[in-house]
mmCIF file of C-alpha atoms in Angstrom:
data_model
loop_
_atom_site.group_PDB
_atom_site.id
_atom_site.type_symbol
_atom_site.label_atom_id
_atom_site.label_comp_id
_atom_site.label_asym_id
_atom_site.label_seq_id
_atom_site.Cartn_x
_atom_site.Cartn_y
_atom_site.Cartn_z
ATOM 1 C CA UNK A 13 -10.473 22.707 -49.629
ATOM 2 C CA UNK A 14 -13.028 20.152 -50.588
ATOM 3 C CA UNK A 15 -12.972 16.973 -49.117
ATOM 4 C CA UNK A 16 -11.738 15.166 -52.303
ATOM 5 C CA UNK A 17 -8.915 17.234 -52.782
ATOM 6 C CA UNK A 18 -5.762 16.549 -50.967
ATOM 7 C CA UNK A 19 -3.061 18.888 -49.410
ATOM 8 C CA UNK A 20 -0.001 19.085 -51.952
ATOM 9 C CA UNK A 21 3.653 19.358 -50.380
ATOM 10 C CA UNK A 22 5.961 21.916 -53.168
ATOM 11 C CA UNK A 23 8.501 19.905 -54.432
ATOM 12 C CA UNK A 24 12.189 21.651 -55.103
ATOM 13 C CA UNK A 25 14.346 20.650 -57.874
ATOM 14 C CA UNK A 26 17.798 21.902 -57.541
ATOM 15 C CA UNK A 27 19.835 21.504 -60.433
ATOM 16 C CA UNK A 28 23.611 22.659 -61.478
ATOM 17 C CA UNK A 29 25.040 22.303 -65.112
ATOM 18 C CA UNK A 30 28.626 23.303 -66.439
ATOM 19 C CA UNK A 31 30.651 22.620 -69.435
ATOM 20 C CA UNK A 32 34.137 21.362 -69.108
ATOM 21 C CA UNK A 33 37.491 21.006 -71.543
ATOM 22 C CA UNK A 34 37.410 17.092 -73.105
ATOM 23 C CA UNK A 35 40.350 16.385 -70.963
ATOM 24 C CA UNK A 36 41.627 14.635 -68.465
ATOM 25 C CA UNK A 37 41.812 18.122 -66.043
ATOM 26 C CA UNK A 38 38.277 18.497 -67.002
ATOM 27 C CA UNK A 39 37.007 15.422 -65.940
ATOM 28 C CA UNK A 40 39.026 16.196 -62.486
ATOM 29 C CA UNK A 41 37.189 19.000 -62.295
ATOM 30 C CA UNK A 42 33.714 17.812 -63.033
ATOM 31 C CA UNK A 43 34.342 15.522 -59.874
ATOM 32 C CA UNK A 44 35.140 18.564 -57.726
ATOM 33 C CA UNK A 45 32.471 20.682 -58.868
ATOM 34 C CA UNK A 46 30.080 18.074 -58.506
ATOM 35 C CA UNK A 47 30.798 17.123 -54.379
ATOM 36 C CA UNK A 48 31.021 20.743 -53.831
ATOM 37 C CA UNK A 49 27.742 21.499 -55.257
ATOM 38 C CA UNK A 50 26.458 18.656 -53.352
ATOM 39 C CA UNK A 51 27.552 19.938 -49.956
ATOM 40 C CA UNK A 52 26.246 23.085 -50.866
ATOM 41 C CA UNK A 53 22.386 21.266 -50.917
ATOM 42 C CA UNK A 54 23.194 19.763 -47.546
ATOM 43 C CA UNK A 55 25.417 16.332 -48.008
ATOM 44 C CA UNK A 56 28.346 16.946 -46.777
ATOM 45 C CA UNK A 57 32.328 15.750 -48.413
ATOM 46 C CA UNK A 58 32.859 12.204 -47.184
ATOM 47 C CA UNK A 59 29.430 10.848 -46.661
ATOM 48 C CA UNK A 60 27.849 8.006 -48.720
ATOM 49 C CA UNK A 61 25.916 9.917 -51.268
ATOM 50 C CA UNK A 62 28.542 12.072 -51.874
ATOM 51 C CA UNK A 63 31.262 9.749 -52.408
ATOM 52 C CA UNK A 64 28.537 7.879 -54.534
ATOM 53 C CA UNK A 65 28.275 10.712 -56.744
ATOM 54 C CA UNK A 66 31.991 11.520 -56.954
ATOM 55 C CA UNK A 67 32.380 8.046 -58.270
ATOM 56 C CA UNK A 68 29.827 8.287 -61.103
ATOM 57 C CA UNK A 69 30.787 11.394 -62.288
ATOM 58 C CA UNK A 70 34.323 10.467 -61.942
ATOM 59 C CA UNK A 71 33.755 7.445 -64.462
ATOM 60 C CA UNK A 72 31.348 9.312 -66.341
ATOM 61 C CA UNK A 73 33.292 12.651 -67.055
ATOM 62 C CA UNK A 74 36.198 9.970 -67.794
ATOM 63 C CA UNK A 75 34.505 8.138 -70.176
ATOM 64 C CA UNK A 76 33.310 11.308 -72.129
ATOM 65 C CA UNK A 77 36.858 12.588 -72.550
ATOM 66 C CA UNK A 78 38.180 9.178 -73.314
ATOM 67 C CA UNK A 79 35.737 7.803 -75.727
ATOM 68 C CA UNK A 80 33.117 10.872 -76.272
ATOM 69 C CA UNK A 81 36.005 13.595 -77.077
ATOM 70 C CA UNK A 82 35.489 15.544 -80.346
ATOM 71 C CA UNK A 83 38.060 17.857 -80.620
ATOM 72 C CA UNK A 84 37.242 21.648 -80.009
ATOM 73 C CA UNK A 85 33.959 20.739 -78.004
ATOM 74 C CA UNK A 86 33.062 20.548 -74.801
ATOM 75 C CA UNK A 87 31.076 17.863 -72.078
ATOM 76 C CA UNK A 88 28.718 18.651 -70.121
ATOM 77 C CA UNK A 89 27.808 17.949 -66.090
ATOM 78 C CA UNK A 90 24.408 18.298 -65.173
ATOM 79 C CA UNK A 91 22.738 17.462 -61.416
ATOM 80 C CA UNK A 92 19.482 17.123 -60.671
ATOM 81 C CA UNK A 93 18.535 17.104 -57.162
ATOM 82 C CA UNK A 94 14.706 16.393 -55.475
ATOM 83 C CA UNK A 95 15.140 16.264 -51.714
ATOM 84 C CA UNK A 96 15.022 13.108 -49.953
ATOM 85 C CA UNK A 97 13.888 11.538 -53.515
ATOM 86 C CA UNK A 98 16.294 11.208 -56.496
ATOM 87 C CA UNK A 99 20.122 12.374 -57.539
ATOM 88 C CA UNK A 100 20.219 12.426 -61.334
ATOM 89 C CA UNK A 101 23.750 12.481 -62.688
ATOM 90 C CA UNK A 102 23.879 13.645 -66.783
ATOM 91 C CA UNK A 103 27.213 13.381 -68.416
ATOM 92 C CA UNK A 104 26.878 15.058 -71.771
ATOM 93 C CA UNK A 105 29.124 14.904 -74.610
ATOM 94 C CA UNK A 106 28.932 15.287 -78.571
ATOM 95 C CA UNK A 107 30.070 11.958 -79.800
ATOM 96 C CA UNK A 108 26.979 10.117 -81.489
ATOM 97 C CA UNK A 109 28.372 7.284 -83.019
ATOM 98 C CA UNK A 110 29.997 6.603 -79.531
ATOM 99 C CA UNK A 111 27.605 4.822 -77.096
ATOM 100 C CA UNK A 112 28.068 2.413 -74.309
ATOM 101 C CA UNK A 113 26.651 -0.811 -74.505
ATOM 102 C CA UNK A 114 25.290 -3.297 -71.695
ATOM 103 C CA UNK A 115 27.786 -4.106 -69.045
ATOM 104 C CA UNK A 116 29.401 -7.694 -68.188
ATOM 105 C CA UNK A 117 31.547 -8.667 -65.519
ATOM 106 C CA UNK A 118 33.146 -10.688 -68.044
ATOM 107 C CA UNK A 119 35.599 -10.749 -69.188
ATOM 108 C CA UNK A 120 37.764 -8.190 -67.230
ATOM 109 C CA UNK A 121 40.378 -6.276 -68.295
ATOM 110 C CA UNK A 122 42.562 -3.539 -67.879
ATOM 111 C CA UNK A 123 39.875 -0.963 -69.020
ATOM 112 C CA UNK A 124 35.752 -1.004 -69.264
ATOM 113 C CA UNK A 125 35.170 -1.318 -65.567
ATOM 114 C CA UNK A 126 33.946 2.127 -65.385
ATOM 115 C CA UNK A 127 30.487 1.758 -66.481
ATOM 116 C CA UNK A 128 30.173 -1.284 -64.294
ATOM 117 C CA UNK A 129 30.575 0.733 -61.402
ATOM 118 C CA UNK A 130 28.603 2.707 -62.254
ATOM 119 C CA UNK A 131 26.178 0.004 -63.109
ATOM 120 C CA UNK A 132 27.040 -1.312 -59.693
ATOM 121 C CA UNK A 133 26.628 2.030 -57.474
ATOM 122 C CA UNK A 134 23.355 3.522 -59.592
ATOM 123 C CA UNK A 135 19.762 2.656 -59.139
ATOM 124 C CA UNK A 136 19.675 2.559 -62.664
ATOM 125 C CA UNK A 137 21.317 4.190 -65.454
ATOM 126 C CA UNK A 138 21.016 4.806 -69.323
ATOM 127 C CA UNK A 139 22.154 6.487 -72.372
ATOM 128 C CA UNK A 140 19.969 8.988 -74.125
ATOM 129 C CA UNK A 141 19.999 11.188 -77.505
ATOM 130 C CA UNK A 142 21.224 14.397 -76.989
ATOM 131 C CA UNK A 143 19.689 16.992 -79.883
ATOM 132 C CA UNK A 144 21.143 18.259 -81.647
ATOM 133 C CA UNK A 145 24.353 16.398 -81.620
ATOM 134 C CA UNK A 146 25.564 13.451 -78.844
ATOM 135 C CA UNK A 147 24.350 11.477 -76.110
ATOM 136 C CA UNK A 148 23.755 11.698 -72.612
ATOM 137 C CA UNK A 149 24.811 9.288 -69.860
ATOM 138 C CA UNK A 150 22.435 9.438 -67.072
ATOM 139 C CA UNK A 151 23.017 8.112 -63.643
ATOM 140 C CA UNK A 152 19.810 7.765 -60.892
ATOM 141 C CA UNK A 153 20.292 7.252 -57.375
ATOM 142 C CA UNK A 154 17.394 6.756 -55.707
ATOM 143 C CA UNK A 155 17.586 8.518 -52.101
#
């Protein structure tokens, strides 16, 4: 090694993606799948970034079934995980014309307080194009 070139630490990416039924049992599942996949890279049921994550996907997968359902297709659950760095939650569905807008805490209501948790418990969140068909809901904890 030269002296101007610096020791490099491997970074792992771990990532999990499944497809679940537009419905409500779907989204349930998407919530369980997600904490258990999460223990399974070291962060145990019941502590903070787990229930974190439980709660964004919870809203997420809820929102896709509620508002993102087509009928006869499928969302989509995707984690991306970089130790000690970043939790990226996807929620993927194939509703275009669909898309979340900015969040207010005003007025409340009886519904739309999903994506303001989730505004409230992400680092930062956004909706992207999903080719060919969709969008995707993305989620970023920083860790």
């Amino acid at each position: 090694m030269t002296p101007h070139q610096t020791h490099q630490v491997p970074v792992t990416v771990r990532v999990f993606t499944q497809r679940f039924s537009s419905t409500p049992r779907g989204a349930r599942l998407a919530r369980r799948l997600a904490v258990h996949q999460l223990d399974r890279w070291g962060h145990a049921y019941g502590t903070p970034l787990s229930d974190t994550a439980a709660q964004i996907v919870a809203e997420l997968a809820a929102n896709a079934v509620t508002h993102g359902r087509v009928p006869g297709r499928d969302f989509e659950l995707s984690l991306s995980y970089t130790p000690d760095v970043l939790l990226v939650v996807d929620i993927s569905d194939t509703r275009t014309e669909r898309r979340p807008g900015p969040v207010s805490p005003l007025p409340l209501s009886d519904t739309g307080r999903g994506l303001l948790l989730v505004d409230a418990l992400a680092t930062r969140w956004d909706v992207l194009d999903r080719l060919p068909v969709g969008k995707t809901v993305r989620a970023e904890l920083d860790l």
